Each structure stands twice: as structure tokens, then as C-alpha cells.
XYZ file of C-alpha atoms in Angstrom:
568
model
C -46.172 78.100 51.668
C -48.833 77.405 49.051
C -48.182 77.518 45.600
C -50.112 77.987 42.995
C -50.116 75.949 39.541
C -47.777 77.204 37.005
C -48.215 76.286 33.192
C -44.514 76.729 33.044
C -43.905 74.180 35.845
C -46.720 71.859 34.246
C -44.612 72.013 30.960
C -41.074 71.180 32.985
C -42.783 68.427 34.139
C -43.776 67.051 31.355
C -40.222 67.155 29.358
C -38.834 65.704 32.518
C -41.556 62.790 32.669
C -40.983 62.081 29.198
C -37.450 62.231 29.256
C -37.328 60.026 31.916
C -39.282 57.514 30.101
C -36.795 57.451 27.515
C -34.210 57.159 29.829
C -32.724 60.178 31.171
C -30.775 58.978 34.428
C -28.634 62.081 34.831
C -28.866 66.115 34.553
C -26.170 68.560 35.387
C -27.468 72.078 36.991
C -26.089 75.675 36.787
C -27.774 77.728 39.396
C -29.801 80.622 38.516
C -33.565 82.066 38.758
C -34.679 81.865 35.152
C -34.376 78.058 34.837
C -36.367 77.579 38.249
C -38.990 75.706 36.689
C -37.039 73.406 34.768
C -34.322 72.831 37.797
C -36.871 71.961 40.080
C -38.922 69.449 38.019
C -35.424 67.723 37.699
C -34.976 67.528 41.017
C -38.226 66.192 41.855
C -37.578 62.879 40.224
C -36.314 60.390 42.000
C -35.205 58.717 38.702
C -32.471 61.426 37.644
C -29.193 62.117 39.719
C -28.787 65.587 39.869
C -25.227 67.331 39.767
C -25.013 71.005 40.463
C -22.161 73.164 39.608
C -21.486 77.134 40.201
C -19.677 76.940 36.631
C -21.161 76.646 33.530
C -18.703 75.491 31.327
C -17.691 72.805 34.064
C -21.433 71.728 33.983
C -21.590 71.367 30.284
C -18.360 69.479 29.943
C -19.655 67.194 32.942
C -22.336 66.351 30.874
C -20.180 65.591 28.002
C -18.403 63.123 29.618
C -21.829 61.265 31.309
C -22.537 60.992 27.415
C -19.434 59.987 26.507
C -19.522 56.776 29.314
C -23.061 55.743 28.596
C -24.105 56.940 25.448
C -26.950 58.406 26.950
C -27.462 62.299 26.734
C -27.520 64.119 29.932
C -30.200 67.260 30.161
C -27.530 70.479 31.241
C -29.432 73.277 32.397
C -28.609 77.054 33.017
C -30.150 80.408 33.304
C -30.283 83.643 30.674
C -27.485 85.345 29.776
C -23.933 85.415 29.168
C -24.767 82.044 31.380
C -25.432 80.115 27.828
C -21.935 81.230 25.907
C -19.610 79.118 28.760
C -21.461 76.050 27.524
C -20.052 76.756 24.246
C -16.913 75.270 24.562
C -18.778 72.050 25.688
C -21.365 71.915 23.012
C -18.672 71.812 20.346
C -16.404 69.172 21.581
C -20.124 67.702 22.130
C -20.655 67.941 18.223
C -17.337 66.931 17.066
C -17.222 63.883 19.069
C -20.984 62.917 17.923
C -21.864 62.481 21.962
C -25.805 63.189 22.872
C -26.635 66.273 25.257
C -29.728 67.966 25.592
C -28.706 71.373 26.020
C -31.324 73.842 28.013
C -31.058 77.665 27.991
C -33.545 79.816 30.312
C -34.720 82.883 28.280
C -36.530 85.893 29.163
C -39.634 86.316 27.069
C -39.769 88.047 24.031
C -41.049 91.214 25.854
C -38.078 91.700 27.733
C -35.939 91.233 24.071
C -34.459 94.335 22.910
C -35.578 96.606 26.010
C -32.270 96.538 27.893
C -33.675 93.890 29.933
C -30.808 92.762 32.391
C -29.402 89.229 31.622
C -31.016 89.083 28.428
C -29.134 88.499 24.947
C -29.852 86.903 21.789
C -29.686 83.471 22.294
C -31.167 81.648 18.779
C -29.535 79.689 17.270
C -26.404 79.914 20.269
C -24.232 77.399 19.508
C -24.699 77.441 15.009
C -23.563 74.267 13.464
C -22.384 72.425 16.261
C -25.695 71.278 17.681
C -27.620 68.612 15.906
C -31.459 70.725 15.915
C -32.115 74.238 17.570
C -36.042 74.183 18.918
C -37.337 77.307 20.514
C -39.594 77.171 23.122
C -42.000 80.794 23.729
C -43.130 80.855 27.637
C -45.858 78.234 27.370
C -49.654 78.231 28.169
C -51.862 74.923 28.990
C -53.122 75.546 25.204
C -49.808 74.355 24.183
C -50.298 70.839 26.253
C -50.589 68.572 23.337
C -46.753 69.446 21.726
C -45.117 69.340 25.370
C -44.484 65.657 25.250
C -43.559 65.818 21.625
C -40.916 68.607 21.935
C -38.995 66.106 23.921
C -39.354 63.096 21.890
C -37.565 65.128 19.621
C -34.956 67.110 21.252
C -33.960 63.257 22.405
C -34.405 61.216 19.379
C -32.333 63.762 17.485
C -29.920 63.915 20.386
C -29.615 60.019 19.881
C -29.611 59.481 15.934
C -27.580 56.460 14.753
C -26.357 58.420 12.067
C -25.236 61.357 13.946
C -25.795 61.702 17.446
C -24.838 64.861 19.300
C -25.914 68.036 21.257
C -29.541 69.457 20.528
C -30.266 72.960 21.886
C -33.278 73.655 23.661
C -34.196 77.649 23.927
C -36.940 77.977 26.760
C -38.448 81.195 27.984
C -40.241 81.589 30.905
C -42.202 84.676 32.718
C -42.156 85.502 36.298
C -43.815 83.923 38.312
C -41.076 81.574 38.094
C -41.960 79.229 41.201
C -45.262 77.187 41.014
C -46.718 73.985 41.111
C -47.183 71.046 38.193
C -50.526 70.269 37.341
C -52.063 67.066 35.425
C -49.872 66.297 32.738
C -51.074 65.367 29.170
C -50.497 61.593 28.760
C -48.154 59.369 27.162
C -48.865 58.775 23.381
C -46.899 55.385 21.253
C -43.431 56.567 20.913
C -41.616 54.471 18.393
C -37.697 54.005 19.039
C -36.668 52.250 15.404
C -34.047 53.968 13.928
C -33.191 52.741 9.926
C -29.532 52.308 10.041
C -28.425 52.308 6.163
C -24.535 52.176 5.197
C -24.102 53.189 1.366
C -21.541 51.133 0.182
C -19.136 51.329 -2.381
C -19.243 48.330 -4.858
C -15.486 48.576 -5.525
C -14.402 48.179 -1.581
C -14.743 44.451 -1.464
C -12.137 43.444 -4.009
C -9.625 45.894 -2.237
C -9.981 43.985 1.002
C -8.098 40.853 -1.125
C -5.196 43.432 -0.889
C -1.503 41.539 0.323
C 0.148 44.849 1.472
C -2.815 46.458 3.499
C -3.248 47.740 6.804
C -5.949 48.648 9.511
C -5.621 51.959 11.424
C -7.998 51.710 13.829
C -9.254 54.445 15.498
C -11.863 56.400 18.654
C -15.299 55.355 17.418
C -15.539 51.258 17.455
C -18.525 50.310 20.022
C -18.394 46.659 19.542
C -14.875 45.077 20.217
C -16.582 41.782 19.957
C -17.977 42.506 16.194
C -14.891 44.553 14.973
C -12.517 42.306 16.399
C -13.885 38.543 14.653
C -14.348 40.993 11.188
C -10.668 42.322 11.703
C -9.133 38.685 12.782
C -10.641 37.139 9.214
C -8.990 40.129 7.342
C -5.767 39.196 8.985
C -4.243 42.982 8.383
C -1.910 44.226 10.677
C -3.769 46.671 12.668
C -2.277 49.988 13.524
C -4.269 50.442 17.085
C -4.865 54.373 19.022
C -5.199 53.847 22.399
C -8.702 55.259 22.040
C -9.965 52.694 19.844
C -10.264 50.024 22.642
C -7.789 47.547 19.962
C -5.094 47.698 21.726
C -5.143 44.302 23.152
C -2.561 41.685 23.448
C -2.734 38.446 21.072
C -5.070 36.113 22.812
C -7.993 38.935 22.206
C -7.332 38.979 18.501
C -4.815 36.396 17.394
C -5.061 36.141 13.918
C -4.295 40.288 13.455
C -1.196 41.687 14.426
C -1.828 44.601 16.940
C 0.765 47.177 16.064
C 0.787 49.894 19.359
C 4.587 51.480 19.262
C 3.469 52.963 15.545
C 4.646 56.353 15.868
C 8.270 55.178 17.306
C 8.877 52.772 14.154
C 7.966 54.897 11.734
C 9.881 57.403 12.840
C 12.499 54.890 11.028
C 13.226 56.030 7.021
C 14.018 52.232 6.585
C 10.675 51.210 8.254
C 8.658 53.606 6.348
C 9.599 52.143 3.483
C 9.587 48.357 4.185
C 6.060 48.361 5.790
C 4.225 51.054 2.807
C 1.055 49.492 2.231
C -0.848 49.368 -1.083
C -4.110 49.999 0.716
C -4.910 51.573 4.033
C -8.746 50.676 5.892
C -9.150 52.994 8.440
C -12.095 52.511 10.620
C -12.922 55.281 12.971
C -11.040 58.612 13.961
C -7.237 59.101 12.758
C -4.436 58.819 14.743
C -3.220 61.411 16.780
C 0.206 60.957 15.391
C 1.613 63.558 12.680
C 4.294 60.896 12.173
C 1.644 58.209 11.483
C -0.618 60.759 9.653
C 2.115 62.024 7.409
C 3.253 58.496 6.765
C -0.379 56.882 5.778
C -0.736 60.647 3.228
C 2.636 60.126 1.658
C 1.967 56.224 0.658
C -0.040 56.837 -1.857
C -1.934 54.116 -1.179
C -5.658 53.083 -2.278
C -7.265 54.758 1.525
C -10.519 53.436 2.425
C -12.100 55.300 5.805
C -15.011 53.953 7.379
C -16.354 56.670 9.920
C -19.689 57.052 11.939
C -19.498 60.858 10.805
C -21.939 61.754 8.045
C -18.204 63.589 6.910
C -15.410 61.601 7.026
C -12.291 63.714 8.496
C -9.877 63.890 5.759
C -7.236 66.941 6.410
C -4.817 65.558 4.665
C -7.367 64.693 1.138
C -6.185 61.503 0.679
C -8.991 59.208 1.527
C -10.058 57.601 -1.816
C -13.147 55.642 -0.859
C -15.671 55.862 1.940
C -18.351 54.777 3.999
C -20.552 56.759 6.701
C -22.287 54.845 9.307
C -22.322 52.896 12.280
C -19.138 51.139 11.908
C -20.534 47.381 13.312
C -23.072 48.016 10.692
C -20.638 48.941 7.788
C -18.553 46.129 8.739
C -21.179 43.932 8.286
C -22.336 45.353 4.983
C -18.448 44.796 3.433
C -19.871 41.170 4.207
C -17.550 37.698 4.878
C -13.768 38.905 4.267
C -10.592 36.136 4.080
C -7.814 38.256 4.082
C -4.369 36.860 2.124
C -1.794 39.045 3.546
C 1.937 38.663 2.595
C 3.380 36.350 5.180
C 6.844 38.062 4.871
C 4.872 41.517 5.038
C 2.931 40.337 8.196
C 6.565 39.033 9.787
C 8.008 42.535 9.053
C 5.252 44.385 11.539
C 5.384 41.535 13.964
C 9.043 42.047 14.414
C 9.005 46.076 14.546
C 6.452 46.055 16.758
C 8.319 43.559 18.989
C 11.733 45.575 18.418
C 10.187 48.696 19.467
C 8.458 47.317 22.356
C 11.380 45.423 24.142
C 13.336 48.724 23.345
C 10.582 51.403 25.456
C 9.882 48.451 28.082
C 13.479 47.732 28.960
C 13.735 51.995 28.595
C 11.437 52.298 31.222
C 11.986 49.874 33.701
C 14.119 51.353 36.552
C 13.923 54.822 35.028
C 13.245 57.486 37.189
C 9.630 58.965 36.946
C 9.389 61.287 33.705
C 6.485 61.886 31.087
C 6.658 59.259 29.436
C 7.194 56.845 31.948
C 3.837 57.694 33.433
C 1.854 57.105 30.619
C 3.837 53.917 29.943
C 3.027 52.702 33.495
C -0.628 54.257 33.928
C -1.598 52.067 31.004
C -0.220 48.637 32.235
C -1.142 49.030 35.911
C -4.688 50.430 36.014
C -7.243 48.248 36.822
C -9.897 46.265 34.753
C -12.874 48.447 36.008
C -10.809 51.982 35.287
C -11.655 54.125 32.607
C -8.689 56.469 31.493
C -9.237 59.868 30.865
C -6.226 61.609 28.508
C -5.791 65.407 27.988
C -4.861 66.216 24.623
C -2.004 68.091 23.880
C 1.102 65.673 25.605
C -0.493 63.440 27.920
C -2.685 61.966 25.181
C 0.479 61.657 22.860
C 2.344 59.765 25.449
C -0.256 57.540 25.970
C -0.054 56.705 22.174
C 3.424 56.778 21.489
C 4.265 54.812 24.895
C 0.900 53.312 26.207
C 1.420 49.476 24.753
C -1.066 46.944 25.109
C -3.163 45.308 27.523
C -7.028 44.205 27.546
C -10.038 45.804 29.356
C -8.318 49.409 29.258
C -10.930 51.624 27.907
C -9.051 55.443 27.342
C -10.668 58.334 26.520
C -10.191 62.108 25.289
C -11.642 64.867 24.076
C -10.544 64.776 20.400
C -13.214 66.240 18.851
C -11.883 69.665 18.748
C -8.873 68.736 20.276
C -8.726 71.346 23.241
C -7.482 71.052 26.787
C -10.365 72.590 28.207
C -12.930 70.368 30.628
C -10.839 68.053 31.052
C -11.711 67.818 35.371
C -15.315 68.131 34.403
C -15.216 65.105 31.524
C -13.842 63.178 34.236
C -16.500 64.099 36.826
C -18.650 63.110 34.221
C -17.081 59.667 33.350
C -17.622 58.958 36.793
C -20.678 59.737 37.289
C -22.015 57.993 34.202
C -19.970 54.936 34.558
C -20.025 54.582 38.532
C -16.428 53.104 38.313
C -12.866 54.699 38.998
C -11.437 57.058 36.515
C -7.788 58.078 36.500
C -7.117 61.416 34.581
C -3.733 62.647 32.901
C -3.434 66.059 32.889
C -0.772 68.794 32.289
C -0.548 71.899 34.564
C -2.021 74.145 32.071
C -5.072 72.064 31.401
C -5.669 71.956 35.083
C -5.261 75.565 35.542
C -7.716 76.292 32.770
C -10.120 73.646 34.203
C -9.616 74.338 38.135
C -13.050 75.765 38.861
C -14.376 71.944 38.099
C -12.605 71.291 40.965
C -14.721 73.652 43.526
C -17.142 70.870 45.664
C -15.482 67.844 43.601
C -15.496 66.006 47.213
C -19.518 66.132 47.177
C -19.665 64.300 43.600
C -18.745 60.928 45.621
C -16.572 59.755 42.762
C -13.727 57.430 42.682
C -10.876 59.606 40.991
C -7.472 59.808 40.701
C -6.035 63.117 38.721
C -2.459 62.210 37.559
C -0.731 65.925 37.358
C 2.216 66.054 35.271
C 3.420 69.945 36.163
C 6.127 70.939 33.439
C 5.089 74.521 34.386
C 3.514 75.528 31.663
C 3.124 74.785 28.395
C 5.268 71.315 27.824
C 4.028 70.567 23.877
C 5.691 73.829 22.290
C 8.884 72.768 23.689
C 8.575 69.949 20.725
C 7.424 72.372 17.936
C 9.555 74.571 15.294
C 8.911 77.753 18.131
C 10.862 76.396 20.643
C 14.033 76.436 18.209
C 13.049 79.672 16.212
C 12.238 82.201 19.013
C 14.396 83.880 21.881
C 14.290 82.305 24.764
C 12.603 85.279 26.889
C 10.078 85.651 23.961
C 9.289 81.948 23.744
C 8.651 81.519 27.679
C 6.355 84.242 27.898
C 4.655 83.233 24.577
C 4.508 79.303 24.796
C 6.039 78.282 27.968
C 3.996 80.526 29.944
C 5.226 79.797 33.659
C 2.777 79.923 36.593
C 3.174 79.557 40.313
C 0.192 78.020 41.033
C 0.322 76.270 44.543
C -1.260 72.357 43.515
C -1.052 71.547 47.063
C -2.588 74.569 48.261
C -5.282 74.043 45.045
C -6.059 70.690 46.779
C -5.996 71.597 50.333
C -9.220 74.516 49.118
C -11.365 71.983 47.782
C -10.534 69.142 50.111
C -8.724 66.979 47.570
C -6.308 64.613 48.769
C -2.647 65.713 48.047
C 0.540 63.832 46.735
C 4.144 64.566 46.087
C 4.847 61.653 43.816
C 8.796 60.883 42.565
C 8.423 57.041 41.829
C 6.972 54.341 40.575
C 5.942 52.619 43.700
C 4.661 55.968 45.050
C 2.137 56.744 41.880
C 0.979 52.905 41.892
C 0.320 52.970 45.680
C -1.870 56.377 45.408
C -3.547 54.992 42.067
C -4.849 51.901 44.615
C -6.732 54.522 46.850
C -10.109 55.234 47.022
C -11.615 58.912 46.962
C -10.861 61.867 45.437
C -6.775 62.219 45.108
C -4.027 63.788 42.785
C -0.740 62.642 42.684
C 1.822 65.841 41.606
C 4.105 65.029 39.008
C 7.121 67.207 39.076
C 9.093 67.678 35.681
C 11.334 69.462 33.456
C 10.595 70.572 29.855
C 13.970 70.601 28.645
C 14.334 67.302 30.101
C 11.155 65.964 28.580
C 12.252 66.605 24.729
C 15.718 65.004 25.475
C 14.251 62.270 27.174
C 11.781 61.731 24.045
C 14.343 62.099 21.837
C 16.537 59.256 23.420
C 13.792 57.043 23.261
C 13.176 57.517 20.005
C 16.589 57.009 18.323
C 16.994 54.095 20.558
C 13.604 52.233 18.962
C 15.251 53.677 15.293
C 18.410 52.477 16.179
C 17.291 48.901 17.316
C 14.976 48.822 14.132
C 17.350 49.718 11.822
C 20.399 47.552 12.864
C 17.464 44.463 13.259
C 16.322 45.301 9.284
C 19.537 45.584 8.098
C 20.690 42.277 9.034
C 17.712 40.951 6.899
C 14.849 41.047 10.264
């Protein structure tokens, strides 16, 4: 059939042709008519992989995580409507996590506003604060031709900024005809790519750094191990590592810094908490996800330095005295040259809790059988080199912290931004894609409830991916919290707990997944060496789970405490 040429498809093309010059590789598609144009000049480039899924929110958070493994931003597309809220969720964790997405809503045009139109809402200014620029687009006309290439340049540049990268929201209405034919495009113009990367410093951090009781808490956010790791190893602070902030290697990467990964388990020690208090605290990146190690580092009192790539720094607790917004490579290297003089006997102190507490949870869970815990643990030393870890927040992503230990070329990530569970199937879809390498998730039940539409086609993605299921049947964090103690037990199940029956193996057998009862070490290993799609069922016990954290940590207290007592 012939088709005539469409201004609207003339002006898709020319976003995607510019886009693609820039280097868009990827763009995730929600189907629907109004975005026609823009769908199908995506997926007439041979240059972009195209993903399509029936759910929005799935597509949005797939394109999170594509940005998340390549710093890149992915274009996410939809149609009109109530289509554009389920990217919301997305968008946010987008903002709060400074990862770039170019964000594109179909609109009806202004015409059909305020008529009754059908799929038509307001849809400025969607998403408020959590998108970096909002740039409305009216259906265009080949008058419009010379701003086409330039309303790209933007949406990506912005999406991309040094200082704060993150989700941009384009708004573009189109009429009917929606099918049609590109014509010429307007041509490429000089585009320049510098970005001025300028770190403010505070005159007064430098001297601070000569500090004999200090410590590193090093957090998401650090993009150059190489650069942070030869700054760090001069400084010669014991460094309090989150899995997250790819630190959390073993000595021969950074020998002359203590690595300090079983934080949350010593200082869960009164004796500890007060040996190792620090005079001054440097964190660099994201905080901890710890409220033991975040209610330890407020209650020192200590001089707090926080270097963050935020234009804010995240402060809940108001205790950060000085610092410093910017790429963190950059800010490291605008402290300048540091020679650290810690306290030997201070140094000695975390070497040996960190050693305590690490025989204690090793020896703990070797020849256990296969609990929460015990997963993480294991996940973390056994995955391969090429892997990249994906973590649910809420337990999974606190197990990984408190139990994970060390090992190099383990690069773990999680939505901590705002710290949901949603997405979490879809930010792994999108890891792979972006990264092409395997992925291995950790999930709870609930999280893969909520997020169990990602899984509809998963098969068709082609992606190497292992989910890791740990089903406490329902909600397995509140069992830890002050509700589990204060409440009825009827009224905290239906509340907290919330119990489902959902079927996993019936889940899997719908969308083709492959399917495993897992009860053991060997088993979970052997299924983490296949290939394919695959998710190996975790079976546990809530009750269970809080004893069995709570014997763990007494025993790393207990160890500690007899150790320091004795003069260790």
C-alpha cells in the first residue's frame, strides 16, 4: 500500500536519526496507535534494538535498568492516556538514582483537550520534579524542520548531564493520519559534546583528611574503581564498603585500605561501637543501607564529610558537616595528593573485627542448610566474573550487605533510589539487555508478584538470566520490625505478612520459564551455571528467618566481644 509523506513521520525520523548519532543503541516500546509515528521510525533503524512490552511500567523500568548498565539513556515510548501514569513509578526511581531515560508520551492534539476526547488527559508536566526538563512537542508541520534536530540534542544532553543525569520527558502530539512516510530530513548541524565538570570545594576538607581516627563509607555511585581505589589506598582509612559500591574487594585490589564488609554485624557490638568511633567520617557516594551502620555513623558525632554526584547530598539523619557535589573521580581529584596517617592500633582494631566477624558468618554458613541468608552469602562468592547482580530492596538487598563478603569483579545492583520493590524483573531485563552478559536477580515473593507481568514473553528477550526466588510467603522484612511484636497475630498477617498462594511453578510453566525446586547448595550453584531464562524457588520460613538472623548475629557479637576483651 502507498503511503503518503507525513510531517509527523518526517519529525520521528529526525529525533531518531539524531539520537542515533549520539548514540542511542536501545528503545523499549509500549504498544498503542498514538505513538505510531514515533514506534515505527524506531524500528526502522537498524542501529537501535527494539524491546516491546504489553506493560508500561515493565517497559519503563526495562529502560531503567539499560541506563543503569551502560549509562546510556534508552528512548521508552507509549501511547496517550492513563498509558503515561504506569511509567511513573519508573521515572522516579529514574530521578533518584540520577540514570538517563528519554521518556516519550503520545498526546492527542490540543483540539481533542478538554472535549471528552477518549484516552486523552492532562499530561504536562506528568512526572513534576522527578524528570530532569519537561519539553512539549504541538503536532508538528515541515515549518517546524529547523528545531527537530535540536529538540533532541536537548532532551539527550540534559538526559546525560555530568552534574545530574536522569529522566527527561518528552510530550509529543500527533493528529491522525497517524501512518505515513518520512521525507528528506533537515541536516546535521556541529553538535558540541563538552560538558564543564566543576567540583566546589571546601577549603577546610584537606586538613581533615590528616585525621588518625577516620573512616571511608563507601557507597552506590563510584564509576572508576581504578581512580577511587589508588586515591582511597594513599588515604589508608579503613573503608566501610556497600555491596553496591563495587569496593568490596579482597586485599590484593586495594592493599593499603582495610575493606571492612561484615559492618552491620560488628557494630551491632556496644563494645565495638565504641572502640572503632571515628573522629571524622568521608563518605563518598550513597549511604549504607544499614540502620545499624546509619545510626552508628549519626550518633559519633564525628566531623562527616559526604562527597555525592547529587546536586543534594542525602542527609536524613542532618549530620553531614561538609560537602561536595560532583562527579566523584573528579572531586577526588580536586581534594588533590592525600598521605593518610591513620592510628596503627586503630587500623589493627577494624582488621581484626572484620576478620572475627567473617570467620564467624563463613564457618556459620558452611554446611548450613539453605536459608536467607545463606543465599546471599553464597550468590556473592560463586557468581561469575561476567555476572552482574541484581538485589531487590527490602531483605534480599540487606542480606547481601550484612552477609555478601568480598570478592573482585562482582558488580551488584539495586534500585535504591526510592527504595521500592517494584520493577525489579524489568531492571533485570534491562541489565541484560544493556550489558549483553548474565544477570542473576534476588527477589522476594512479593516483589515478584508485584512485578510478574515483566515476566509475560521474557523467553523472546534472549537474555541470560537467572531469578533467585526466595518465597517467605509474603512479606518477610516486617517480621524484623517493632509490628511484628506489637500487633495480634491475625491482624499482623493480614496487614504485613500478607500470604498468597501464588503457584511459581505454574507462573513459570505460562511464560515458558524454566522451573526449579531448589533445597541446597549444590542444587542453586548447578542451576546458577545454566544458560537461558531460569528461576530457582527458594522455599522458607519467616519465623525461621528472624531466629536464624538473630543467631548469627549474637554469634559475630559474641566472638567480638570475648576477642576485645582479652585486649584483640
Amino acid at each position: 500500500m502507498v503511503q503518503q509523506h507525513s510531517d509527523g513521520a518526517t519529525f520521528c525520523a529526525t529525533l531518531v536519526d539524531e539520537w542515533i548519532a549520539l548514540g542511542l543503541k536501545h528503545a523499549v516500546v509500549a504498544p498503542g496507535s498514538r505513538s505510531t509515528p514515533l514506534a515505527v521510525a524506531l524500528a526502522g533503524r537498524y542501529e537501535i534494538d527494539v524491546h516491546v512490552f504489553h506493560d508500561e511500567r515493565s517497559a519503563a523500568f526495562c529502560a531503567l535498568g539499560i541506563g543503569v548498565a551502560t549509562g546510556i539513556p534508552a528512548v521508552v515510548l507509549c501511547t496517550s492516556g492513563t498509558a503515561a501514569t504506569h511509567f511513573h513509578a519508573a521515572v522516579v526511581e529514574a530521578g533518584l538514582s540520577l540514570v538517563p531515560m528519554i521518556v516519550c508520551t503520545a498526546d492527542r492534539p490540543p483540539e481533542l483537550h478538554g472535549v471528552g476526547a477518549p484516552q486523552t488527559i492532562d499530561q504536562q508536566e506528568l512526572y513534576g520534579s522527578a524528570v530532569r526538563d519537561f519539553i512539549n512537542v504541538e503536532p508538528q508541520s515541515s515549518a517546524d524542520a529547523p528545531s527537530w534536530r535540536g529538540i533532541a540534542q536537548s532532551a539527550w544532553s540534559t538526559s546525560l548531564a555530568s552534574h545530574n543525569p536522569g529522566p527527561v520527558h518528552l510530550n509529543l502530539g500527533f493528529r491522525e493520519p497517524l501512518v505515513g512516510t518520512a521525507g528528506d530530513l533537515p541536516p546535521r548541524g556541529e553538535v558540541s559534546s563538552r560538558q564543564d565538570v566543576r567540583v566546589h570545594l571546601d577549603s577546610s576538607i584537606g586538613p581533615l583528611l590528616k585525621s588518625t581516627r577516620g573512616v571511608v563509607v563507601a557507597g552506590e555511585g563510584i564509576a572508576d574503581f581504578d581512580v577511587a581505589s589508588e586515591w582511597l589506598g594513599r588515604l589508608g582509612w579503613p573503608i566501610i564498603a556497600d555491596p553496591r559500591s563495587g569496593l568490596r574487594v579482597l586485599d590484593d585490589r586495594l592493599p593499603h585500605a582495610p575493606i571492612i564488609s561484615a559492618t552491620d554485624p560488628i557494630l551491632r557490638s556496644n563494645v565495638l561501637q565504641d572502640r572503632l568511633r571515628p573522629d571524622v567520617i568521608l563518605r563518598i557516594g550513597e549511604p549504607p543501607v544499614s540502620k545499624v551502620v546509619n545510626a552508628w555513623l549519626a550518633q559519633s558525632k564525628a566531623t562527616y564529610i559526604a562527597v555525592s554526584r547529587r546536586p543534594v547530598v542525602t542527609d536524613p539523619d542532618r549530620v553531614v558537616t561538609h560537602s561536595v557535589t560532583g562527579p566523584i573521580e573528579a572531586t577526588l581529584a580536586a581534594i588533590g595528593e592525600v598521605v593518610g596517617c591513620p592510628d596503627e592500633q586503630w587500623l589493627a582494631s577494624w582488621v581484626a573485627a572484620e576478620t572475627i566477624a567473617r570467620t564467624v558468618i563463613d564457618e556459620s554458613m558452611s554446611g548450613a542448610a539453605l536459608h536467607e541468608a545463606k543465599v546471599a552469602h553464597l550468590l556473592v562468592d560463586q557468581l561469575g566474573d561476567d555476572t552482574a547482580f541484581v538485589v531487590s530492596s527490602s531483605m534480599p538487598v540487606r542480606d547481601v550487605e550484612w552477609f555478601g563478603g568480598r570478592r573482585n569483579d562482582l558488580r551488584v545492583l539495586s534500585n535504591r533510589g526510592a527504595n521500592g520493590i517494584d520493577g525489579v524483573i524489568a531492571t533485570s531485563i534491562g541489565v541484560a539487555l544493556g550489558s549483553r552478559e548474565p544477570v542473576s536477580v534476588l527477589i522476594g515473593d512479593v516483589a515478584l508478584v508485584h512485578d510478574s507481568s515483566s515476566l509475560v514473553n521474557i523467553v523472546d528477550h534472549a537474555v541470560d538470566l537467572h531469578i533467585v526466588l526466595i518465597d517467605n510467603r509474603g512479606g518477610g522484612i516486617f517480621s524484623f520490625l517493632p509490628q511484628a511484636e506489637a500487633l495480634e497475630n491475625d491482624q499482623f498477617e493480614k496487614l504485613f505478612g500478607t500470604p498468597h498462594s501464588t503457584d511459581f511453578a505454574a507462573l513459570c510453566k505460562a511464560h515458558g520459564i524454566e522451573y526449579h525446586e531448589v533445597d541446597s547448595e549444590e542444587r542453586l550453584i548447578e542451576v546458577s551455571l545454566r544458560d537461558g531464562v531460569r528461576l530457582s524457588h527458594v522455599r522458607t520460613d519467616r519465623a525461621q528467618n528472624v531466629e536464624i538472623h538473630r543467631q548469627l548475629n549474637d554469634a559475630v557479637v559474641s566472638a567480638l566481644e570475648a576477642a576485645f576483651s582479652t585486649g584483640g
